[in-house]
Amino acid sequence: MSPPEGAVTHFALPTEKAAPVGITADDQAVWFVEIGAGQVGRVTPDGEVTEFPLPTAGSEPHGLAVPDDEVWVALETGKVATLRP
């Protein structure tokens, strides 16, 4: 079996041990949660990374959705948070 063709690009995250999971996209970027850092991250096609800390310590964000320019995040604290970047 031959390896897949195409390029793979890695985007380094500024926060050590961010542990990114749960990825989704909008029209301009890709969004993910950082369960290890309690943050929401965003990366643009040109590699610009922005992180948004969540206000609740230990929230452990896991999943997210980005409908209508709002970011909805599921938290292990039994809550759902919204982010309006």
Coordinates of N, CA and C in Angstrom, one line a residue:
M1 N 0.8 -1.2 0.0 CA 0.0 0.0 0.0 C 0.9 1.2 0.0
S2 N 0.6 2.2 -0.9 CA 1.4 3.4 -0.9 C 0.9 4.4 0.0
P3 N 1.8 5.3 0.5 CA 1.3 6.4 1.4 C 0.4 7.3 0.7
P4 N -0.5 8.0 1.5 CA -1.4 9.0 0.9 C -0.6 10.2 0.4
E5 N -1.1 10.8 -0.7 CA -0.4 12.0 -1.2 C -1.0 13.2 -0.6
G6 N -0.2 14.3 -0.7 CA -0.6 15.6 -0.1 C 0.3 16.0 1.0
A7 N 0.1 17.2 1.4 CA 1.0 17.8 2.4 C 0.2 17.8 3.8
V8 N 1.0 17.6 4.8 CA 0.4 17.7 6.2 C 1.1 18.9 6.8
T9 N 0.3 19.8 7.4 CA 0.9 21.0 8.0 C 0.5 20.9 9.5
H10 N 1.5 21.1 10.4 CA 1.3 21.1 11.8 C 1.2 22.6 12.3
F11 N 0.4 22.9 13.2 CA 0.2 24.2 13.8 C 0.6 24.1 15.2
A12 N 1.7 24.7 15.7 CA 2.0 24.6 17.1 C 1.1 25.5 17.9
L13 N 0.7 25.0 19.1 CA -0.1 25.8 20.0 C 0.8 26.5 21.0
P14 N 0.4 27.7 21.4 CA 1.2 28.5 22.3 C 1.2 27.9 23.7
T15 N 0.2 27.2 24.1 CA 0.0 26.7 25.5 C 0.5 25.3 25.6
E16 N 1.5 25.0 26.4 CA 2.0 23.7 26.6 C 1.0 22.8 27.2
K17 N 0.9 21.6 26.8 CA -0.1 20.6 27.3 C -1.5 21.0 27.1
A18 N -1.8 21.7 26.0 CA -3.1 22.2 25.7 C -4.1 21.0 25.5
A19 N -3.6 19.9 25.0 CA -4.4 18.7 24.7 C -5.7 19.0 23.8
P20 N -5.5 19.5 22.6 CA -6.6 19.8 21.7 C -7.4 18.6 21.3
V21 N -8.8 18.8 21.4 CA -9.7 17.8 20.9 C -10.9 18.5 20.3
G22 N -11.8 17.8 19.8 CA -13.1 18.3 19.3 C -12.9 19.4 18.3
I23 N -12.8 19.2 17.1 CA -12.5 20.2 16.1 C -13.7 20.4 15.2
T24 N -13.9 21.7 14.8 CA -15.0 22.1 13.9 C -14.6 23.3 13.1
A25 N -15.2 23.6 12.1 CA -14.8 24.8 11.2 C -16.0 25.7 11.0
D26 N -15.6 27.0 10.8 CA -16.6 28.0 10.3 C -16.0 28.4 8.9
D27 N -16.5 29.5 8.4 CA -16.1 30.0 7.1 C -14.7 30.5 7.0
Q28 N -14.1 30.8 8.2 CA -12.8 31.5 8.2 C -11.7 30.8 9.0
A29 N -12.0 29.8 9.8 CA -11.0 29.2 10.6 C -11.5 27.8 11.1
V30 N -10.6 27.1 11.8 CA -10.9 25.9 12.5 C -10.9 26.1 14.0
W31 N -11.8 25.6 14.7 CA -12.0 25.8 16.2 C -11.8 24.4 16.8
F32 N -11.3 24.5 18.1 CA -11.0 23.3 18.9 C -11.0 23.6 20.3
V33 N -11.2 22.7 21.2 CA -11.1 22.9 22.6 C -9.7 22.4 23.1
E34 N -9.2 23.0 24.2 CA -8.0 22.5 24.8 C -8.3 22.0 26.2
I35 N -8.6 20.7 26.3 CA -9.0 20.2 27.6 C -7.9 20.3 28.7
G36 N -6.7 20.3 28.3 CA -5.6 20.4 29.2 C -5.4 21.8 29.8
A37 N -5.9 22.8 29.0 CA -5.6 24.2 29.4 C -6.9 25.0 29.7
G38 N -8.1 24.3 29.6 CA -9.3 25.0 29.8 C -9.6 26.2 28.9
Q39 N -9.3 26.0 27.6 CA -9.4 27.1 26.6 C -10.1 26.6 25.4
V40 N -10.5 27.6 24.6 CA -11.0 27.3 23.2 C -9.9 27.9 22.3
G41 N -9.6 27.2 21.2 CA -8.6 27.6 20.3 C -9.1 27.8 18.9
R42 N -8.5 28.7 18.1 CA -8.9 28.9 16.8 C -7.6 29.1 15.9
V43 N -7.6 28.4 14.8 CA -6.5 28.5 13.9 C -7.0 28.9 12.5
T44 N -6.4 29.9 11.8 CA -6.7 30.3 10.5 C -5.9 29.5 9.5
P45 N -6.3 29.5 8.2 CA -5.6 28.7 7.2 C -4.1 29.2 7.1
D46 N -3.8 30.4 7.4 CA -2.4 30.9 7.3 C -1.6 30.6 8.6
G47 N -2.2 29.9 9.6 CA -1.5 29.4 10.8 C -1.6 30.4 12.0
E48 N -2.4 31.4 11.9 CA -2.6 32.3 13.1 C -3.4 31.6 14.2
V49 N -2.8 31.4 15.4 CA -3.5 30.7 16.4 C -4.0 31.7 17.5
T50 N -5.2 31.6 17.9 CA -5.8 32.5 19.0 C -6.4 31.5 20.0
E51 N -6.1 31.8 21.3 CA -6.7 31.0 22.4 C -7.6 31.9 23.2
F52 N -8.7 31.3 23.7 CA -9.6 32.0 24.5 C -9.8 31.3 25.8
P53 N -9.2 31.8 26.9 CA -9.4 31.1 28.2 C -10.8 31.1 28.7
L54 N -11.2 30.0 29.2 CA -12.6 29.9 29.8 C -12.5 30.4 31.3
P55 N -13.5 31.1 31.7 CA -13.4 31.7 33.1 C -13.5 30.7 34.2
T56 N -14.0 29.5 34.0 CA -14.2 28.5 35.1 C -13.0 27.6 35.2
A57 N -12.2 27.6 36.3 CA -11.1 26.7 36.4 C -11.6 25.2 36.5
G58 N -10.9 24.4 35.8 CA -11.2 23.0 35.8 C -12.4 22.6 34.9
S59 N -12.8 23.5 34.0 CA -14.0 23.3 33.2 C -13.9 22.1 32.2
E60 N -12.6 21.8 31.8 CA -12.4 20.7 30.9 C -13.3 20.7 29.7
P61 N -13.2 21.6 28.8 CA -14.0 21.7 27.6 C -13.8 20.4 26.7
H62 N -14.9 19.9 26.2 CA -14.7 18.7 25.3 C -15.2 18.8 23.9
G63 N -16.4 19.3 23.7 CA -17.0 19.4 22.4 C -17.4 20.9 22.1
L64 N -17.5 21.2 20.8 CA -18.0 22.5 20.5 C -18.7 22.5 19.1
A65 N -19.4 23.6 18.9 CA -20.1 23.8 17.7 C -20.0 25.3 17.4
V66 N -20.1 25.7 16.1 CA -20.0 27.1 15.8 C -21.1 27.6 14.8
P67 N -22.3 27.6 15.3 CA -23.4 28.1 14.5 C -23.5 29.7 14.6
D68 N -23.8 30.3 13.5 CA -24.1 31.7 13.5 C -23.1 32.6 14.3
D69 N -21.8 32.4 14.1 CA -20.8 33.3 14.6 C -20.7 33.2 16.2
E70 N -21.2 32.2 16.8 CA -21.1 32.0 18.2 C -20.4 30.6 18.4
V71 N -19.6 30.5 19.4 CA -19.0 29.2 19.7 C -19.6 28.7 20.9
W72 N -20.2 27.5 20.8 CA -20.8 26.8 22.0 C -19.9 25.7 22.4
V73 N -19.6 25.6 23.7 CA -18.7 24.6 24.2 C -19.3 23.8 25.4
A74 N -19.2 22.5 25.3 CA -19.6 21.6 26.3 C -18.5 21.4 27.4
L75 N -18.9 21.6 28.6 CA -17.9 21.5 29.7 C -18.1 20.3 30.6
E76 N -17.1 19.8 31.1 CA -17.2 18.6 32.1 C -17.8 19.0 33.4
T77 N -18.0 20.3 33.6 CA -18.6 20.8 34.9 C -20.1 20.7 34.8
G78 N -20.6 20.1 33.7 CA -22.1 20.0 33.6 C -22.7 21.3 33.0
K79 N -22.0 22.1 32.4 CA -22.5 23.4 31.9 C -22.1 23.5 30.4
V80 N -22.8 24.4 29.7 CA -22.4 24.8 28.3 C -22.1 26.3 28.3
A81 N -21.0 26.6 27.7 CA -20.6 28.0 27.6 C -20.7 28.5 26.2
T82 N -20.9 29.8 26.0 CA -20.8 30.4 24.7 C -19.7 31.4 24.7
L83 N -19.1 31.6 23.5 CA -18.1 32.5 23.2 C -18.4 33.3 22.0
R84 N -18.3 34.6 22.1 CA -18.6 35.5 21.0 C -17.4 36.3 20.7
P85 N -16.5 35.7 19.8 CA -15.2 36.3 19.5 C -15.4 37.7 18.8

